[in-house]
PDB file of C-alpha atoms in Angstrom:
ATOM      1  CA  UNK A  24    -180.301 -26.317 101.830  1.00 59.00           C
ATOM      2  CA  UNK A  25    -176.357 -26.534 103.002  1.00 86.00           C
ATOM      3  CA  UNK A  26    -176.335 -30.548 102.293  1.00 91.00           C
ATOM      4  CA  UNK A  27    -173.064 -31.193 103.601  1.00 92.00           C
ATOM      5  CA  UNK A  28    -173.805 -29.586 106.879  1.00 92.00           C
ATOM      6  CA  UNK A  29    -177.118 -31.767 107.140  1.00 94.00           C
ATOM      7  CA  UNK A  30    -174.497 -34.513 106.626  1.00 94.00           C
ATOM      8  CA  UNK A  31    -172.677 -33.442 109.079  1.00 93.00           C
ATOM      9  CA  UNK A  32    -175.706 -33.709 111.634  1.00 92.00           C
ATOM     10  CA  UNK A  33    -176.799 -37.131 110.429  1.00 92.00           C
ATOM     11  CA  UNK A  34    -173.035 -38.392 111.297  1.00 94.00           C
ATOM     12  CA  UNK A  35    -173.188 -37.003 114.836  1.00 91.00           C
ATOM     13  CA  UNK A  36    -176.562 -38.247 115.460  1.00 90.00           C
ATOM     14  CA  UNK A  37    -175.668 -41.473 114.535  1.00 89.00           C
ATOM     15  CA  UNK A  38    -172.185 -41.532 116.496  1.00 87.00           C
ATOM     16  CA  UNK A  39    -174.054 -39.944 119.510  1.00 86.00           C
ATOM     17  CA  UNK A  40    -177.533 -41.436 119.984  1.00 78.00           C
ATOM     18  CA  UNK A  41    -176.868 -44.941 118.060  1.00 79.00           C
ATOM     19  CA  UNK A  42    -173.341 -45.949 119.060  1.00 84.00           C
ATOM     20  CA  UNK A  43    -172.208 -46.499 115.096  1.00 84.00           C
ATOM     21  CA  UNK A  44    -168.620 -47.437 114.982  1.00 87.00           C
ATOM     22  CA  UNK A  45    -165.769 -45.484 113.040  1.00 89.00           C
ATOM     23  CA  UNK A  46    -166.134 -47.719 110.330  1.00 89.00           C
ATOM     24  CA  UNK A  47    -169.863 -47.534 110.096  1.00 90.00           C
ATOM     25  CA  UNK A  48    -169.823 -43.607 109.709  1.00 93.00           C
ATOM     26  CA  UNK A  49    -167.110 -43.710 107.805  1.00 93.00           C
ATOM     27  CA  UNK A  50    -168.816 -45.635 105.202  1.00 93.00           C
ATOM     28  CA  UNK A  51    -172.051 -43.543 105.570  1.00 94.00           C
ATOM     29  CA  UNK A  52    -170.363 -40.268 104.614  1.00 95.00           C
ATOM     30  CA  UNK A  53    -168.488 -41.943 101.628  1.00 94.00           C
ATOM     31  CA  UNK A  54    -171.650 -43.201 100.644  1.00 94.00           C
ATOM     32  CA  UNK A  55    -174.035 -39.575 101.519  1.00 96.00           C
ATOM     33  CA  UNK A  56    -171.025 -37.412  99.970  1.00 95.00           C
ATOM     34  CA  UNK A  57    -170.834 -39.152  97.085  1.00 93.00           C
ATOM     35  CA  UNK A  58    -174.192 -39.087  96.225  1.00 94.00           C
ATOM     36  CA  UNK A  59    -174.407 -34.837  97.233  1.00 94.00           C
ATOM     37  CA  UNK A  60    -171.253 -34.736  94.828  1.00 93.00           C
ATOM     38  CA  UNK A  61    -173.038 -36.534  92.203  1.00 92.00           C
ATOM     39  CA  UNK A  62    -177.222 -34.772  92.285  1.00 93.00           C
ATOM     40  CA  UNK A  63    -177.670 -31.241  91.082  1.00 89.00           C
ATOM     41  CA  UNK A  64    -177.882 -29.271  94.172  1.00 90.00           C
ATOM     42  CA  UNK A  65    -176.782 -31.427  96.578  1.00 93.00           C
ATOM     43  CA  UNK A  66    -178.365 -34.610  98.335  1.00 94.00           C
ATOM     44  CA  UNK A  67    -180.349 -32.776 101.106  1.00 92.00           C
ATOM     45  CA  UNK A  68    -182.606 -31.032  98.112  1.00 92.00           C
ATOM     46  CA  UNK A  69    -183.225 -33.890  96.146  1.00 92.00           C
ATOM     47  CA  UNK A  70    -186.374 -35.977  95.206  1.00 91.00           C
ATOM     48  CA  UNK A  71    -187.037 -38.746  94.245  1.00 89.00           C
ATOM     49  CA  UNK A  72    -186.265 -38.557  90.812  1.00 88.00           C
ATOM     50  CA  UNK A  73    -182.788 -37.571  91.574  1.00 90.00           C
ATOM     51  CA  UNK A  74    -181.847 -40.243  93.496  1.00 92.00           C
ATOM     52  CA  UNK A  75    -183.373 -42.332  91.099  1.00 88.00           C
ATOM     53  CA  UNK A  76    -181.114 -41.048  88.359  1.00 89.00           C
ATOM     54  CA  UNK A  77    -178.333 -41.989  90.647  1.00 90.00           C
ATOM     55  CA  UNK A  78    -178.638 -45.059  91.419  1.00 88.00           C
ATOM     56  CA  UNK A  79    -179.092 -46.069  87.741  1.00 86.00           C
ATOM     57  CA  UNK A  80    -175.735 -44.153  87.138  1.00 87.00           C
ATOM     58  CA  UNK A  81    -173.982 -45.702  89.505  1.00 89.00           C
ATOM     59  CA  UNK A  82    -175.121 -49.181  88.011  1.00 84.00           C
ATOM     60  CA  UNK A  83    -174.218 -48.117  84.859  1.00 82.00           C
ATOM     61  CA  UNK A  84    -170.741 -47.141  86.399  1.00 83.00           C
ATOM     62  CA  UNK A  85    -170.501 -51.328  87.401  1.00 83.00           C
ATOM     63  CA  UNK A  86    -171.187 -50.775  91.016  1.00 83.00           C
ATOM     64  CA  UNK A  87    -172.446 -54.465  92.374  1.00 82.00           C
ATOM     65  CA  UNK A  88    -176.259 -55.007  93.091  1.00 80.00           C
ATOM     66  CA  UNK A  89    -174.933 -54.852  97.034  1.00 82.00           C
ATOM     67  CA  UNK A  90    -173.116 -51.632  96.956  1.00 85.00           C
ATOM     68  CA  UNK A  91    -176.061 -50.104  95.726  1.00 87.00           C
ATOM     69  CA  UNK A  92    -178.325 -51.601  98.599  1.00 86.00           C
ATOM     70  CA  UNK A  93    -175.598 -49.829 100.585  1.00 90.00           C
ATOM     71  CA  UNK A  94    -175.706 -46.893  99.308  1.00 91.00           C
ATOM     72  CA  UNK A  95    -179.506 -46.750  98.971  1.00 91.00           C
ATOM     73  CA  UNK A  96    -179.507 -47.501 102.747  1.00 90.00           C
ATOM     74  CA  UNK A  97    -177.654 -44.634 103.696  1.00 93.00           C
ATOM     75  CA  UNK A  98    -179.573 -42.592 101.616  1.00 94.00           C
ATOM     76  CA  UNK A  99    -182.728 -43.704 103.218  1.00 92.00           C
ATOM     77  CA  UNK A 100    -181.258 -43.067 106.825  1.00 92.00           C
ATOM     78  CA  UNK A 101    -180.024 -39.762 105.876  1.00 94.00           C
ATOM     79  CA  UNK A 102    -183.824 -38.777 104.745  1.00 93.00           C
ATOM     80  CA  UNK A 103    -185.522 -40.194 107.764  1.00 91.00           C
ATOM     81  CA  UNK A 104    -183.468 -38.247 110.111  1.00 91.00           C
ATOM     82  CA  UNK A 105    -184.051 -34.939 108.273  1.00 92.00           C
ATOM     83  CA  UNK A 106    -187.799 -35.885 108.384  1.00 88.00           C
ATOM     84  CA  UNK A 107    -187.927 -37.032 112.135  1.00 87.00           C
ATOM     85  CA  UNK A 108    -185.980 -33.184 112.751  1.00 87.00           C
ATOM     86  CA  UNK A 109    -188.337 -31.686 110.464  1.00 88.00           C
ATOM     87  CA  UNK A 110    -185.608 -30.436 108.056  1.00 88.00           C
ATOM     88  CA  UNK A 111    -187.809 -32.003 105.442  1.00 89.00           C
ATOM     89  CA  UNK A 112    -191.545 -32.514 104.864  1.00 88.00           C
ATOM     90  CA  UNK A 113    -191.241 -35.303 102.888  1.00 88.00           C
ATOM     91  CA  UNK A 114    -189.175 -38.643 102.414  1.00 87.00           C
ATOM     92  CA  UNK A 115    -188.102 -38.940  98.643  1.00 89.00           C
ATOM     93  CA  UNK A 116    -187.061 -42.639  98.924  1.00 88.00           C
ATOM     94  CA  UNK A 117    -190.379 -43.954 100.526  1.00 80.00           C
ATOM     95  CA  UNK A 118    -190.898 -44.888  96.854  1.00 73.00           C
ATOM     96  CA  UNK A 119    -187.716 -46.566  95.570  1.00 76.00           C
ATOM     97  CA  UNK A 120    -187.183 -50.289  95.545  1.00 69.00           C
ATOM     98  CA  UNK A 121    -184.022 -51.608  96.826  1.00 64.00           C
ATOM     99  CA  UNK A 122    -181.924 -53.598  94.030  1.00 63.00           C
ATOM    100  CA  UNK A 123    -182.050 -57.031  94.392  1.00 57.00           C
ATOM    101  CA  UNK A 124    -178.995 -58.681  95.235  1.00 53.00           C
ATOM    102  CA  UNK A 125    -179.104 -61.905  93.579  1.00 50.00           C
ATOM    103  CA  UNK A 126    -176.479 -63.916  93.233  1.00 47.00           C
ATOM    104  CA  UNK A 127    -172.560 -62.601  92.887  1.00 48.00           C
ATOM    105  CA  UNK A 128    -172.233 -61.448  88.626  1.00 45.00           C
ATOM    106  CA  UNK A 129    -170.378 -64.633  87.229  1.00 46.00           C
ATOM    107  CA  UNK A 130    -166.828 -63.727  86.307  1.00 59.00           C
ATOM    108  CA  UNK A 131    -166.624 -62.722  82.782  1.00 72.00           C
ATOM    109  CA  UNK A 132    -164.020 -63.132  79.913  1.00 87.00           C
ATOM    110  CA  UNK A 133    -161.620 -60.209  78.728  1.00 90.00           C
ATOM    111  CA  UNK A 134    -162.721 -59.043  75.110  1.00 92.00           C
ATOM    112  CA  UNK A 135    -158.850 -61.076  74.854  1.00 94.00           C
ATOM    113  CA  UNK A 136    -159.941 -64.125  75.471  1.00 94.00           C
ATOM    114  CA  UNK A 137    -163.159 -64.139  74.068  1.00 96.00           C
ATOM    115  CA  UNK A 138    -161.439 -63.366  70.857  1.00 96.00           C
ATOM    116  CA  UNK A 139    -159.018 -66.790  70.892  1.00 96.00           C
ATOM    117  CA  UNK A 140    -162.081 -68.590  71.357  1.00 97.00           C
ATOM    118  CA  UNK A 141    -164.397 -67.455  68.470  1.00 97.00           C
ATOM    119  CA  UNK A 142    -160.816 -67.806  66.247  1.00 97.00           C
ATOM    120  CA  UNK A 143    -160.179 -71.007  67.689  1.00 97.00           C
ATOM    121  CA  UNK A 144    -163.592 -72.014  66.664  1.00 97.00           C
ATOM    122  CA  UNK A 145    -163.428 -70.195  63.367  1.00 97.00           C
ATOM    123  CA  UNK A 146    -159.843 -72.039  62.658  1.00 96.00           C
ATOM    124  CA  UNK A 147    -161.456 -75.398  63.396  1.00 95.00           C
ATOM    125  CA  UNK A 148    -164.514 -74.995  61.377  1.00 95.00           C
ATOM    126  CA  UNK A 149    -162.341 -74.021  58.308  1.00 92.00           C
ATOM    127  CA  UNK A 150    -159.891 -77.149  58.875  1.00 87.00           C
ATOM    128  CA  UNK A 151    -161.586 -80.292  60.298  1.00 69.00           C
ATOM    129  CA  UNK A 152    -161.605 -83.295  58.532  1.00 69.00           C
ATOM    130  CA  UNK A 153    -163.566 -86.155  58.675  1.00 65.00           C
ATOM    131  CA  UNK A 154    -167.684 -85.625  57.973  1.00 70.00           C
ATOM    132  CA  UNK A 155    -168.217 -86.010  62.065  1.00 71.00           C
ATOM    133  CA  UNK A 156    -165.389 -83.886  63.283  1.00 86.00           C
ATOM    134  CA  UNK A 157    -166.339 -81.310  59.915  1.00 90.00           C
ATOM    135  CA  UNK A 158    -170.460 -81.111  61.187  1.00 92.00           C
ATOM    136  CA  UNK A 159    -169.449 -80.820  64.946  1.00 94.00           C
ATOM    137  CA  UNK A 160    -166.448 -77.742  64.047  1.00 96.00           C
ATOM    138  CA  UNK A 161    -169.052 -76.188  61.878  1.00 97.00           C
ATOM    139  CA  UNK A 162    -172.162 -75.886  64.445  1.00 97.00           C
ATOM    140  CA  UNK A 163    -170.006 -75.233  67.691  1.00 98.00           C
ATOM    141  CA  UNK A 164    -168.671 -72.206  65.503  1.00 98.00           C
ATOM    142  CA  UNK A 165    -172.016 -71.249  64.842  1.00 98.00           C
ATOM    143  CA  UNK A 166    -173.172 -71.746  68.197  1.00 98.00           C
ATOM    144  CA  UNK A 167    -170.661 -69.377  70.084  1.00 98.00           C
ATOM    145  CA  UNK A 168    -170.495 -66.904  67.001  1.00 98.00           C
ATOM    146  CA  UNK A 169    -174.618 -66.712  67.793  1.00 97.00           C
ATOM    147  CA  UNK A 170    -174.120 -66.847  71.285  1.00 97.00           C
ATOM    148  CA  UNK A 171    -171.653 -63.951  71.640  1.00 96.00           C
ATOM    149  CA  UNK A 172    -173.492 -61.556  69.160  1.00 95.00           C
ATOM    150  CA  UNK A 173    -176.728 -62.433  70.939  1.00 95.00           C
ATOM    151  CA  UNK A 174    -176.302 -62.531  74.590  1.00 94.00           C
ATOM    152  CA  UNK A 175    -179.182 -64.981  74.038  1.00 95.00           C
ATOM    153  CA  UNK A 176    -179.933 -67.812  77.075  1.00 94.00           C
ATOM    154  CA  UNK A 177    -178.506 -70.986  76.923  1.00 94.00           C
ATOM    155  CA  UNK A 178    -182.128 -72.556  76.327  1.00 93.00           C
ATOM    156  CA  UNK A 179    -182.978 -69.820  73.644  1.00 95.00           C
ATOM    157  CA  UNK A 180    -179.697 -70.319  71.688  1.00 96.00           C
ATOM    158  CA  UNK A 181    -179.932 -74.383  71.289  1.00 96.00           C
ATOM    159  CA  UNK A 182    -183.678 -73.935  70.698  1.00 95.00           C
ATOM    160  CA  UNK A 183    -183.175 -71.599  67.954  1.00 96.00           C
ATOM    161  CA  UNK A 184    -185.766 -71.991  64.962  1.00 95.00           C
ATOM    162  CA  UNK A 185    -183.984 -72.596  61.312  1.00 94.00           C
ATOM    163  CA  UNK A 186    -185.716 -69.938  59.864  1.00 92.00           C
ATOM    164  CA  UNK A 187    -182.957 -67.528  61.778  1.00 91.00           C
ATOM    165  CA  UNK A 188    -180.162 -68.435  59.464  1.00 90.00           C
ATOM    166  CA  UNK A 189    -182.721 -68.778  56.412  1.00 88.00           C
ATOM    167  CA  UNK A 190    -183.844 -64.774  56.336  1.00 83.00           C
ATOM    168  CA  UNK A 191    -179.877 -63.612  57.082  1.00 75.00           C
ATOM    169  CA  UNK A 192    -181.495 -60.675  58.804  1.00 83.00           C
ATOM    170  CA  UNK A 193    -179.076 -58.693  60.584  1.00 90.00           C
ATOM    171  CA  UNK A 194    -181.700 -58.493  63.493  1.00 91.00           C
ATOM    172  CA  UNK A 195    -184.186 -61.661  64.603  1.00 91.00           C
ATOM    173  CA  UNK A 196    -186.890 -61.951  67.117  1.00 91.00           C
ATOM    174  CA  UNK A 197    -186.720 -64.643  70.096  1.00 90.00           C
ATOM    175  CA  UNK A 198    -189.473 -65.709  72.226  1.00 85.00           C
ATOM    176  CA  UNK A 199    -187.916 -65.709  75.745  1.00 79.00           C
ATOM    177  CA  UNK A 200    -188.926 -65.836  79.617  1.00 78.00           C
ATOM    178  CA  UNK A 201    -192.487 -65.280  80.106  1.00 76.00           C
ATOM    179  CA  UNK A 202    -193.136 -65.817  76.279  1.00 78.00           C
ATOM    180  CA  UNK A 203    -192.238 -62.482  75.826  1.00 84.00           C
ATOM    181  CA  UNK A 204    -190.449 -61.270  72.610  1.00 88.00           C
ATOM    182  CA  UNK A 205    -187.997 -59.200  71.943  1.00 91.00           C
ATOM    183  CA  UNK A 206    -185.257 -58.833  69.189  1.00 91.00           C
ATOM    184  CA  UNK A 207    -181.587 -59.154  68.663  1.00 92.00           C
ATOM    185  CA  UNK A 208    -178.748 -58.057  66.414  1.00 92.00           C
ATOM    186  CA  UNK A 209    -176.747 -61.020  64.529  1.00 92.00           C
ATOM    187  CA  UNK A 210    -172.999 -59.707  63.686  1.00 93.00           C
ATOM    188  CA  UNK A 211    -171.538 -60.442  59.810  1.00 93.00           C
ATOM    189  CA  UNK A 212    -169.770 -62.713  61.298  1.00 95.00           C
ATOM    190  CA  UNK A 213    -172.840 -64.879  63.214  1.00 96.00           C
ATOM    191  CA  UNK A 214    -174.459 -65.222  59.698  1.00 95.00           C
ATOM    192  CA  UNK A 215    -171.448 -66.159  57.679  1.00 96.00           C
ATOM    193  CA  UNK A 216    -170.799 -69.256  60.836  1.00 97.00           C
ATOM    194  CA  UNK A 217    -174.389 -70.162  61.065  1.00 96.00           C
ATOM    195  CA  UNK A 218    -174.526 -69.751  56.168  1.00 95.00           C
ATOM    196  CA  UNK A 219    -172.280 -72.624  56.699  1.00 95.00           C
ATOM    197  CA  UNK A 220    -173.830 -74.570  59.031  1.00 96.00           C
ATOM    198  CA  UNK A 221    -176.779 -74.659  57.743  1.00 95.00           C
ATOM    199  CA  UNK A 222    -175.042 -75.773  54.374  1.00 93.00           C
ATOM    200  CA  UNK A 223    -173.469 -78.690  56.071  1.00 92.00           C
ATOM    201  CA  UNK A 224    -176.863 -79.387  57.837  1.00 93.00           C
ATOM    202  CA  UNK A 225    -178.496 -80.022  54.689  1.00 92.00           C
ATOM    203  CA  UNK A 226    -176.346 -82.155  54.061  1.00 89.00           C
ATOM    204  CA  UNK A 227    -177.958 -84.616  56.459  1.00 89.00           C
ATOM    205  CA  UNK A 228    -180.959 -86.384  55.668  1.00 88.00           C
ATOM    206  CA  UNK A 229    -182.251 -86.808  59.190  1.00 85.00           C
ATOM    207  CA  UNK A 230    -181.158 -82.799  60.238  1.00 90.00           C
ATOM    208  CA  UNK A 231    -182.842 -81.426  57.023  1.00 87.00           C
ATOM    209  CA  UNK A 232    -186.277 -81.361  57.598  1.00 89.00           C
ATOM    210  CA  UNK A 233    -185.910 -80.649  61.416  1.00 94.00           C
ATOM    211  CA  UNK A 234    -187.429 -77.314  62.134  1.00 96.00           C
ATOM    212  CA  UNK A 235    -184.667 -76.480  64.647  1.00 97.00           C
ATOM    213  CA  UNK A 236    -181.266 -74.473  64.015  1.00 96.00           C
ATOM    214  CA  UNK A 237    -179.194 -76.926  65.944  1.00 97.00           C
ATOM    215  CA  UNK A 238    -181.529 -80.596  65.446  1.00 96.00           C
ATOM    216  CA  UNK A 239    -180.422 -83.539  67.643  1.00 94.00           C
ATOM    217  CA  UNK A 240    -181.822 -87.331  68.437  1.00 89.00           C
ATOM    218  CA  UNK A 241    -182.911 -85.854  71.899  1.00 88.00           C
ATOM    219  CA  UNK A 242    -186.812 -86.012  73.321  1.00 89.00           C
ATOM    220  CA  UNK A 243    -186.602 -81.949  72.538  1.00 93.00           C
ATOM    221  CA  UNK A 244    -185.212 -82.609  69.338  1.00 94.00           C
ATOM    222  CA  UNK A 245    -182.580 -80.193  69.811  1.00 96.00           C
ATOM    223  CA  UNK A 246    -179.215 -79.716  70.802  1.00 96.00           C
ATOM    224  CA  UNK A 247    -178.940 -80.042  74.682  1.00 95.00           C
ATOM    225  CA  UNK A 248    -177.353 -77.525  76.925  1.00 93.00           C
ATOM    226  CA  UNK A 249    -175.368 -79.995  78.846  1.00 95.00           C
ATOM    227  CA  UNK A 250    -173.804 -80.717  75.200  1.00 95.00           C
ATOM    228  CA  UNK A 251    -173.506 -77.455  74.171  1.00 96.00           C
ATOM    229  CA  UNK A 252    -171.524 -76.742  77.796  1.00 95.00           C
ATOM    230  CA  UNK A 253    -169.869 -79.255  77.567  1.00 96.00           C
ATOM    231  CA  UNK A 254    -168.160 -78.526  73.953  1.00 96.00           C
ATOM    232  CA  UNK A 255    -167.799 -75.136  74.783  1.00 96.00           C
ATOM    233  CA  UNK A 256    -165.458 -76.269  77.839  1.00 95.00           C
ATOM    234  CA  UNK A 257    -163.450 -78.728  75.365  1.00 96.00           C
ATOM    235  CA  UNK A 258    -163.160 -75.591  72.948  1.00 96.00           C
ATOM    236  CA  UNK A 259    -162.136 -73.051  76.129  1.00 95.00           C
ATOM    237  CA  UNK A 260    -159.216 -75.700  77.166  1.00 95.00           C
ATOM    238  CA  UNK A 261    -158.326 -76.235  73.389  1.00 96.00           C
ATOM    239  CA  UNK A 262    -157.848 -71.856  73.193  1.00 96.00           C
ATOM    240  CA  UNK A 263    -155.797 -71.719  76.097  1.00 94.00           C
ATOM    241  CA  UNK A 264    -158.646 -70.669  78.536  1.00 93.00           C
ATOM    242  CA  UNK A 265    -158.917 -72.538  82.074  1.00 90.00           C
ATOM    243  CA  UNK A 266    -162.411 -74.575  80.958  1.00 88.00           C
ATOM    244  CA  UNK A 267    -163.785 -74.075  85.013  1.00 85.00           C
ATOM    245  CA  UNK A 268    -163.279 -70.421  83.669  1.00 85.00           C
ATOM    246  CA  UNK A 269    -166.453 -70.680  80.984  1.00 92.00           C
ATOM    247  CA  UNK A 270    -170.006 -71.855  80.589  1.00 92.00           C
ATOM    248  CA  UNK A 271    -172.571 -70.541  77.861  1.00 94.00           C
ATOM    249  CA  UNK A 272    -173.546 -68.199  81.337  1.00 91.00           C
ATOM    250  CA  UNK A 273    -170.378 -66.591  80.740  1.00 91.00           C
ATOM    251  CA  UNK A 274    -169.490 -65.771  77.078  1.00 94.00           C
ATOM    252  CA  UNK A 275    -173.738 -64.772  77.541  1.00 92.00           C
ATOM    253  CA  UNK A 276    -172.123 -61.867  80.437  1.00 88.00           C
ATOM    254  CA  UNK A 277    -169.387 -61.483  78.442  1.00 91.00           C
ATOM    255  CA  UNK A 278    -171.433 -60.382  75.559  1.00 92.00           C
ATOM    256  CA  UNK A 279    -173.078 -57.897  78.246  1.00 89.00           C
ATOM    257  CA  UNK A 280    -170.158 -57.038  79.823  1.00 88.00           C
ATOM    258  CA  UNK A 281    -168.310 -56.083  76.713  1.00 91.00           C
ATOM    259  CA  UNK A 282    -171.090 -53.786  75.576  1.00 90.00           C
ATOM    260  CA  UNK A 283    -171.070 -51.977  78.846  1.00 85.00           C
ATOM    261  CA  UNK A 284    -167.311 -51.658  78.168  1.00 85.00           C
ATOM    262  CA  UNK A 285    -167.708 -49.647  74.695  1.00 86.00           C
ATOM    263  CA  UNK A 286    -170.057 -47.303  76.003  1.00 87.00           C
ATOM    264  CA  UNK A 287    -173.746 -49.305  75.389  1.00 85.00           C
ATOM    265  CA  UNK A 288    -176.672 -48.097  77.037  1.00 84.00           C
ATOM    266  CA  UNK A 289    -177.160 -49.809  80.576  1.00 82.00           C
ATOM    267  CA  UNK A 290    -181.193 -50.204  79.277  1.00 80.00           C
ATOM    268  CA  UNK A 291    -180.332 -50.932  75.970  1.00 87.00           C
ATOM    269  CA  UNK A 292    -178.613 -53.991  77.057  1.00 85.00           C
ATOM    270  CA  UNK A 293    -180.883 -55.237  79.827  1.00 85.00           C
ATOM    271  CA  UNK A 294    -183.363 -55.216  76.817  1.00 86.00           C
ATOM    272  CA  UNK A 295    -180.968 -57.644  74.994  1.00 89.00           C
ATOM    273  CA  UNK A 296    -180.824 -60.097  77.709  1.00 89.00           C
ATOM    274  CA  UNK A 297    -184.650 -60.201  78.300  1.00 87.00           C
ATOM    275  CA  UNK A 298    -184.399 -58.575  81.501  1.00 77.00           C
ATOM    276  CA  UNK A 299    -187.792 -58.271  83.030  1.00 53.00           C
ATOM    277  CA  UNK A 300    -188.555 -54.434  83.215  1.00 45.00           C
TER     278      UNK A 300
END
C-alpha cells in the first residue's frame, strides 16, 4: 500500500471538501509523514500495534503530552478517511487512548545546576556550626541527596520511615499513591548524607525514638513540605539558582528528566515516579 500517495489523497480531501487552511495541512502532512517515515512499511499498512510503538517513541524522544494528541489526531483522520473510501477494512486507532494533557511539564534544572545545589548542601553539612544550624545543614543534605536519587514525592520523601537509613540498602521500598508499592535505588552518596543524619538525630532525645526519617513537633510528626520547600528555596538562592526557579516538584523532574537524558528507559522511569500504569 503506496502510503505516501494515500497521504497525498487525505491532504486533497481535506483542502477540497473541508476548507483546511495552509497551515492546517501543512501540519497534517508533517505530522502523517513523519509517522510513515518512522513505522515499518509505511503508515497506510500499519495496525495498531505500530502506531502504538510510535507514539511511545516519540514520548520517549520528549515530545509534549499535546504534540502527541496532535499527532494522534492526524493519525486518526488519516485512518477514517481510508476507511470511509474503503482503502481499509479496518480502523487501527479505534483502540488507542489519547495522552492526557495535563498540565505544562514544570521546568526542570540542568544536570549543572542540580550539581551546585547537592555541593552547596554537601559543603554546608560538612561546615556549620552551632548544634541548630549543624542538625538543620545535616538533614536538608539528606533530604535533597534522597530526593534527587529517588525521584520520590514530596509527601513520600518527608514521610520517610527511619528504618530506610538503618538497612543502608542500595534499593528501598515506598508505599505511594493508591497504597501501592514499589521500590527505589538510593545513590552512595544518599546513604553517606542520610549515615550522618541519622547520627546527628540520635543525638536528640526527643528525635530518637520517633519512627520517622525526618521527625518534627508537627500533628504528622514529621517534617512538613511547606518546610522542606521552603529550605530548599533558601538553599537554591544560597547556590546561585533563582529560588522561583525550584520546588521539591522540580529537583523530583529533574531526577526524571536527567535519567531520560542518559539514555533510561521511558517505562523504567515512570515506574520510579509511581506512575499509575
Amino acid at each position: 500500500m503506496n502510503s505516501a500517495a494515500r497521504i497525498e489523497a487525505f491532504l486533497e480531501m481535506m483542502s477540497a471538501e473541508r476548507g483546511a487552511a495552509e497551515n492546517t495541512l501543512a501540519s497534517y502532512r508533517r505530522d502523517l509523514e513523519d509517522a510513515s517515515e518512522a513505522i515499518k512499511g509505511g503508515l497506510a499498512g500499519a495496525g495498531s500495534a505500530d502506531i502504538r510503538a510510535y507514539l511511545d517513541d516519540i514520548a520517549a524522544r520528549g515530545f509534549a503530552p499535546t504534540s502527541q494528541a496532535r499527532k494522534l489526531s492526524a493519525i486518526r483522520q488519516f485512518f477514517k478517511f481510508l476507511y470511509a473510501e474503503g482503502l481499509r477494512g479496518d480502523d487501527p486507532t479505534g483502540t488507542l487512548d489519547s495522552p492526557r494533557k495535563g498540565r505544562p511539564l514544570p521546568k526542570t534544572m540542568s544536570e549543572a545546576e542540580t550539581g551546585r545545589l547537592l555541593d552547596r548542601a554537601a559543603h554546608e553539612a560538612g561546615e556549620a556550626g552551632p548544634d541548630g544550624d549543624r542538625m538543620a545543614a545535616l538533614r536538608l543534605h539528606a533530604l535533597v541527596e534522597v530526593l534527587y536519587a529517588t525521584g520520590l514525592r514530596v509527601s513520600e520523601l518527608v514521610g520517610l520511615p527511619v528504618t530506610v537509613a538503618l538497612r543502608d540498602d542500595r534499593f528501598f521500598m515506598v508505599r505511594g499513591k493508591g497504597d501501592k508499592e514499589r521500590m527505589v535505588p538510593l545513590s552512595a552518596k544518599a546513604r553517606t548524607a542520610m549515615r550522618a543524619w541519622l547520627a546527628a538525630r540520635a543525638e536528640r532525645p526527643a528525635f530518637a525514638e520517633s519512627p520517622f526519617l525526618f521527625p518534627a513537633s508537627s500533628d504528622s510528626g514529621h517534617l512538613s513540605r511547606q518546610v522542606f520547600a521552603r529550605d530548599l528555596k533558601d538553599l537554591a538562592a544560597r547556590s546561585g539558582i533563582a529560588a522561583a526557579k525550584i520546588s521539591p516538584h522540580v529537583l523530583r523532574h529533574a531526577f526524571a528528566s536527567h535519567l531520560l537524558q542518559n539514555g533510561a528507559d521511558l517505562r523504567a522511569v515512570q515506574q520510579l515516579l509511581g506512575h499509575a500504569d
